[in-house]
CSV table of C-alpha atoms in Angstrom, one decimal:
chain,number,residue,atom,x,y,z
M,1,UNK,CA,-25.1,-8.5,22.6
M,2,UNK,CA,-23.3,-5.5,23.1
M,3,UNK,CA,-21.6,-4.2,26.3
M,4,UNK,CA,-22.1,-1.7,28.6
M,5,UNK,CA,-19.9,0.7,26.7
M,6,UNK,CA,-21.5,2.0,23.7
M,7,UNK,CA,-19.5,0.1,20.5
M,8,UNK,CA,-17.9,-3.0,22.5
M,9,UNK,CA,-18.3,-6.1,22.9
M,10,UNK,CA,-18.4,-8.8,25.9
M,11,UNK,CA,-15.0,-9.5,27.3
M,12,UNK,CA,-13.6,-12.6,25.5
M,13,UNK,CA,-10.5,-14.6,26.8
M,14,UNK,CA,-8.2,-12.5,25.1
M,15,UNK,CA,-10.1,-9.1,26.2
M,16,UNK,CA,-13.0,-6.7,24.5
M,17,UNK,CA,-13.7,-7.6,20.7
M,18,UNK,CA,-14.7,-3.5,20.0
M,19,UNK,CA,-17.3,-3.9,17.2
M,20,UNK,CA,-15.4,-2.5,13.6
M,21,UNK,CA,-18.5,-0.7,12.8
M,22,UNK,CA,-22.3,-0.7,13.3
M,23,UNK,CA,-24.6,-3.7,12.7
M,24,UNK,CA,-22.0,-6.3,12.5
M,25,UNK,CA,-22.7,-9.5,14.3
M,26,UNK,CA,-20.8,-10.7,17.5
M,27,UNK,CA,-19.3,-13.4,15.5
M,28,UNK,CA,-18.5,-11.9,12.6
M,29,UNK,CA,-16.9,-9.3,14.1
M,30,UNK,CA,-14.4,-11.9,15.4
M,31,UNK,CA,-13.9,-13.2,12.3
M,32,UNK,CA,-13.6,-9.9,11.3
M,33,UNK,CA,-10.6,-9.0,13.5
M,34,UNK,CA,-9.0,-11.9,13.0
M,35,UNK,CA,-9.1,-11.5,9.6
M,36,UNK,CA,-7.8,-8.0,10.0
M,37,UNK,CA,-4.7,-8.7,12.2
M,38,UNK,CA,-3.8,-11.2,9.6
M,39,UNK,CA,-3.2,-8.8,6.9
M,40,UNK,CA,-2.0,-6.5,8.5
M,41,UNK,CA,0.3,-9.3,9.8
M,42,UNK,CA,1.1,-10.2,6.1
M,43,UNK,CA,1.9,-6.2,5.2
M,44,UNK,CA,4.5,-6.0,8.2
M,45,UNK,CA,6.6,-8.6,7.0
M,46,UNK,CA,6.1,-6.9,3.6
M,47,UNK,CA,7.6,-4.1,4.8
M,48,UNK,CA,10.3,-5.7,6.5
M,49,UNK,CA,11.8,-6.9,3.8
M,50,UNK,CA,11.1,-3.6,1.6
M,51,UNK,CA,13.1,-2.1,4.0
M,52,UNK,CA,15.8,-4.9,3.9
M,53,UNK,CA,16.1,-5.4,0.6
M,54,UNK,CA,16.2,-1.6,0.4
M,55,UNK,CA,18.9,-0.9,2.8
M,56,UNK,CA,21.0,-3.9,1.2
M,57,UNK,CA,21.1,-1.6,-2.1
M,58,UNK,CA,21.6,1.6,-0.8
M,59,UNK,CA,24.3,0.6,1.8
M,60,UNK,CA,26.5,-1.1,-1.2
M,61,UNK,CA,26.4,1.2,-4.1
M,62,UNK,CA,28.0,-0.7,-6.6
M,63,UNK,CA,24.6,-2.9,-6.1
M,64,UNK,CA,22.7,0.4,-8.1
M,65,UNK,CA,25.7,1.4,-10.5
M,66,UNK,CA,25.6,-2.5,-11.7
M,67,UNK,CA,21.6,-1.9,-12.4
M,68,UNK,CA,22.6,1.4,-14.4
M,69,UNK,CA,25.7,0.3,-16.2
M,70,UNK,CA,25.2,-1.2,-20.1
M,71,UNK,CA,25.4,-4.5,-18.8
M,72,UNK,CA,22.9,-4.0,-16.2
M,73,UNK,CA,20.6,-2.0,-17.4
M,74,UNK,CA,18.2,-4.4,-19.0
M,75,UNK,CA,18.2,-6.0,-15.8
M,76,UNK,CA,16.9,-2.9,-14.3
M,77,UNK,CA,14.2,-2.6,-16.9
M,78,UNK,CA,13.0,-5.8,-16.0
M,79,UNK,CA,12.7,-5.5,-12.2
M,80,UNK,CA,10.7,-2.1,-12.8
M,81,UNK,CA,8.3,-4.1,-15.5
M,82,UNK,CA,8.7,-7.5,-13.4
M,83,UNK,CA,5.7,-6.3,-10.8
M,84,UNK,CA,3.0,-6.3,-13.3
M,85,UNK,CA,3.9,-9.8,-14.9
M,86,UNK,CA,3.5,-11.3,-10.8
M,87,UNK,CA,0.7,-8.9,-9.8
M,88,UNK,CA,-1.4,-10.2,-12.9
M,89,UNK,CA,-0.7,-13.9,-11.5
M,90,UNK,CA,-1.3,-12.8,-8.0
M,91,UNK,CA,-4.8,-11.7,-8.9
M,92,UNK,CA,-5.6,-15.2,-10.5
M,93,UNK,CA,-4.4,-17.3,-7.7
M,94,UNK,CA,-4.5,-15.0,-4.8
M,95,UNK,CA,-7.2,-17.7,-3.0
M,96,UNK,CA,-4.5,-20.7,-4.0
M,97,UNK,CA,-2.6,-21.4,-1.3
M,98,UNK,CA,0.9,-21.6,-1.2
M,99,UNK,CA,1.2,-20.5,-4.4
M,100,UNK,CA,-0.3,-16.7,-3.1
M,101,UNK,CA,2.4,-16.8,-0.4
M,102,UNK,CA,5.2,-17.6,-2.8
M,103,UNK,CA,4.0,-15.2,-5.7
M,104,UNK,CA,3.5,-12.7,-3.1
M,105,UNK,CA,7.1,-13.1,-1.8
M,106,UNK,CA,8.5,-12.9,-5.5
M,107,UNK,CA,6.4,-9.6,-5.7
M,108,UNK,CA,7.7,-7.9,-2.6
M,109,UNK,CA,10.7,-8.7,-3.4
M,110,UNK,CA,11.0,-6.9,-7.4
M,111,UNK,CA,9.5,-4.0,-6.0
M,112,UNK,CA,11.3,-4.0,-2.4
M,113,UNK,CA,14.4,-3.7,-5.4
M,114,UNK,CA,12.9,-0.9,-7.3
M,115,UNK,CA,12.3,1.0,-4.3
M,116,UNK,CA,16.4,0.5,-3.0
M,117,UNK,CA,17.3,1.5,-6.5
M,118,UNK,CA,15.3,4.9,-6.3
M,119,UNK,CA,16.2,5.6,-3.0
M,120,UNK,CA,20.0,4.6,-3.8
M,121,UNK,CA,19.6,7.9,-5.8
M,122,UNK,CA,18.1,9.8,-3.5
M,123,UNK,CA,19.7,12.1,-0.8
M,124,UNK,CA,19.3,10.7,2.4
M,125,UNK,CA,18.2,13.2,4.3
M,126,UNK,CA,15.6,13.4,1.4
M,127,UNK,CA,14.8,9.2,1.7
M,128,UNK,CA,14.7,10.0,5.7
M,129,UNK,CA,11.8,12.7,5.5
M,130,UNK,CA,10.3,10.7,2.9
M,131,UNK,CA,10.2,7.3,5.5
M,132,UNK,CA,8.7,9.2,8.3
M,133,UNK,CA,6.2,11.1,7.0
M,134,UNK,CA,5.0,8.2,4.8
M,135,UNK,CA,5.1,6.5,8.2
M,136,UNK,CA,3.1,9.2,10.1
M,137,UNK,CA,0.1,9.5,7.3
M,138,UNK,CA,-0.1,5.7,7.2
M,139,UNK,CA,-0.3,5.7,10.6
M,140,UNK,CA,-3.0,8.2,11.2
M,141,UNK,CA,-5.2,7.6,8.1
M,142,UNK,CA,-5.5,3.9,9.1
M,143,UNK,CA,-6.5,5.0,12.7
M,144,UNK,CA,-8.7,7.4,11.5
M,145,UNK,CA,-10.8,5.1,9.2
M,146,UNK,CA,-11.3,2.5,12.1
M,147,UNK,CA,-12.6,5.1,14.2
M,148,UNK,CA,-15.0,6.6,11.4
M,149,UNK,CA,-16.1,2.7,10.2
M,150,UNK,CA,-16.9,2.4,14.0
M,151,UNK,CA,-18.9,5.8,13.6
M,152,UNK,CA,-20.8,4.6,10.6
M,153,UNK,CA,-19.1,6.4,8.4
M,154,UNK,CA,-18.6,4.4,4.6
M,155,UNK,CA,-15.9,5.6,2.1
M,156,UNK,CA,-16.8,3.5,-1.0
M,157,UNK,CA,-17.8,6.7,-2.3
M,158,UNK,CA,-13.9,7.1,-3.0
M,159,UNK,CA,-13.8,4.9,-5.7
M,160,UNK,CA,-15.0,6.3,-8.5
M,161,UNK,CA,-13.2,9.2,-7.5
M,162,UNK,CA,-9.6,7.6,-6.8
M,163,UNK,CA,-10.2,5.3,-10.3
M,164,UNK,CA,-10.2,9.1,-12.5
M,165,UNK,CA,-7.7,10.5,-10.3
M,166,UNK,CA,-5.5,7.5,-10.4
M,167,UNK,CA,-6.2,8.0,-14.7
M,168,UNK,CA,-5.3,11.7,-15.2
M,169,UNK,CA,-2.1,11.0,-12.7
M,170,UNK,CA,-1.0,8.6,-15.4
M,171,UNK,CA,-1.6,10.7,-18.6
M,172,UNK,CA,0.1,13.5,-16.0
M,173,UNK,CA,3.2,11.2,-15.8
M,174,UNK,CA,3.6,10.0,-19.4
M,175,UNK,CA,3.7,13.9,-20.3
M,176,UNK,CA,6.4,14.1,-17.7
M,177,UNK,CA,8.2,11.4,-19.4
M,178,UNK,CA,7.9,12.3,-23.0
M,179,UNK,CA,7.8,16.7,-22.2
M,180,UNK,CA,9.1,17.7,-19.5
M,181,UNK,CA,7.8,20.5,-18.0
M,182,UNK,CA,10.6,21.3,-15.2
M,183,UNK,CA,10.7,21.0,-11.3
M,184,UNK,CA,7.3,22.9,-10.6
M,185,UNK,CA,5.5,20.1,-12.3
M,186,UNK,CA,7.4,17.3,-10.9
M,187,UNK,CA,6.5,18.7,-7.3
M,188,UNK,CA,2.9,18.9,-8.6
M,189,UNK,CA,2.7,15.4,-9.5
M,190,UNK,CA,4.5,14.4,-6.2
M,191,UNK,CA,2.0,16.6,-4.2
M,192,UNK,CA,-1.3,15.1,-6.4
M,193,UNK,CA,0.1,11.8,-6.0
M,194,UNK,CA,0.4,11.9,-2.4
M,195,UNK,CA,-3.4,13.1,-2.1
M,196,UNK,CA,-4.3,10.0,-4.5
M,197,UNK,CA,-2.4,7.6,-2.6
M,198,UNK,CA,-3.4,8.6,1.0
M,199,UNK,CA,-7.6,8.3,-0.2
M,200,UNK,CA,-6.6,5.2,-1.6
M,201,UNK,CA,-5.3,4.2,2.2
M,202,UNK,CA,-8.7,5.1,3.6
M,203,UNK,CA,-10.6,3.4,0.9
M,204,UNK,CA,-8.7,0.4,1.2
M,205,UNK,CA,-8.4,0.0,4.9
M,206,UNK,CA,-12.1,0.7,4.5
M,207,UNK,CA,-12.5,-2.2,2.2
M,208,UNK,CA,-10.6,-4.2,4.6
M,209,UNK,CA,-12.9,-3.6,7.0
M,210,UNK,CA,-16.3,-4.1,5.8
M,211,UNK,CA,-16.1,-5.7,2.2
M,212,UNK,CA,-12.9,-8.3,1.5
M,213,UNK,CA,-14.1,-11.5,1.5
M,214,UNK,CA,-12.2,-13.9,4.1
M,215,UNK,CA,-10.2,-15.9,1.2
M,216,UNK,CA,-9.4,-12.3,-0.3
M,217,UNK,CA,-6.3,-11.8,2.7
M,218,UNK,CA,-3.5,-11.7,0.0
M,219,UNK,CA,-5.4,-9.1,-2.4
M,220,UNK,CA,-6.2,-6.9,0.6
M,221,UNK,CA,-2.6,-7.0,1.6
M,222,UNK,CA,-1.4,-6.5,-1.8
M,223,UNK,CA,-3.6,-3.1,-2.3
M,224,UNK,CA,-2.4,-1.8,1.3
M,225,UNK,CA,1.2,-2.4,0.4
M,226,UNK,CA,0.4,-1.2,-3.2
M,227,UNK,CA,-0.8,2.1,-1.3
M,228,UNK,CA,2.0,2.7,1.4
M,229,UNK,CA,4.9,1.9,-1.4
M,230,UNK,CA,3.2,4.3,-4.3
M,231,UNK,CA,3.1,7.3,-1.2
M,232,UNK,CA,6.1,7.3,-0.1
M,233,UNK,CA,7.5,7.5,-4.0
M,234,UNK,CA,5.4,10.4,-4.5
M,235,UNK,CA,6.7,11.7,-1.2
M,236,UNK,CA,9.9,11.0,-2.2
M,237,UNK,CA,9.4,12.8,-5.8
M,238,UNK,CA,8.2,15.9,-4.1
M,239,UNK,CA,10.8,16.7,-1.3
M,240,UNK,CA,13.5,15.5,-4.1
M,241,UNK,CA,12.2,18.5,-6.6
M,242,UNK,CA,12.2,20.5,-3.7
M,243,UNK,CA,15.7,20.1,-2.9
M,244,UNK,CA,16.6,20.2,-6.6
């Protein structure tokens, strides 16, 4: 039974359980939370160590030269291709556990390396603005999809939509690769992949919400990071081709 304010629930030992959206059952919306503060538990520490791992290879640059000398270089290519390869076996044993811990770890970790790298390359004032508005749309999307699930509000809607956008941002960056088309197009990109990458933050938090299964914590976590990496590259492409 609900509480006297509209939306909450009956004070529990640790405090008010507020109900993540309409209809939801007094128990399952404890499960609910619970299940929420884990992942989002999981994503902190995943970007903990981005950030370490991050800072380790942009504080020591002969850490990035290595990657981009002869010697190094096929290295690199493998730490960029390496993500794939674990994400493929993270999605077959992402209810096996430890194995989902440790495959996650291994997974953080290659692209916690990637990202260094590109930001090792990066002004800093440019890797700066990048961090902090990455960390203000995060931020506010997340809130605002909590209070709209709470508000009845559904985004599934999105996924259609993201899945085409997500497609034609691909072909969009394979003509980058192959024919250039200058700075104008590489802000472009950065500015369509941030849009792309900030629905996906609603969709997925809204996913988290109402629709991850409880045994589905790692996959949850995995498309949240996925989401919150991917923006702040595409953040990081545009104000770079700005300042270029």
């Amino acid at each position: 039974m609900y509480g006297s304010i509209k939306g909450q629930y009956p004070d529990l030992e640790a405090g008010s359980a507020v109900a993540l959206f309409p209809g939801i059952s007094y128990s399952e919306n404890i499960d609910r939370w619970n299940f929420v503060r884990k992942i989002y538990g999981i994503l902190s520490l995943q970007l903990l160590l981005t950030v370490a791992v991050a800072g380790v290879v942009v504080s020591n640059p002969s850490v990035a030269l290595f990657f981009t000398s002869p010697s190094g270089f096929g290295l690199y290519i493998f730490i960029v291709i390496s993500p794939f390869m674990w994400i493929c076996a993270l999605y077959y044993y992402h209810r096996t556990h430890p194995i989902n811990y440790i495959l996650l770890f291994i997974f953080t970790a290659c692209i916690s390396l990637a990202v260094g790298l590109s930001c090792a390359f990066t002004n800093g004032k440019v890797v700066l603005e990048a961090t902090i508005l990455t960390a203000v749309v995060v931020i506010s999307l997340t809130l605002y999809t909590f209070w709209a699930a709470r508000r009845g509000y559904d985004f599934s809607f999105l996924g259609p939509v993201l899945f085409s956008a997500i497609f034609v941002l691909i072909v969009f960056g394979f003509i980058q690769v192959f024919l250039p088309l200058g700075r104008t197009s590489v802000m472009i990109y950065g500015v369509l992949a941030s849009i792309i990458f900030s629905g996906y933050i609603v969709f997925d938090t809204d996913n988290l919400i109402k629709r991850y299964s409880y045994d589905e914590y790692i996959w949850a976590t995995v498309a949240l990071y996925l989401d919150i990496i991917n923006l702040f590259l595409s953040l990081l492409t545009l104000f770079r081709g700005v300042r270029d």
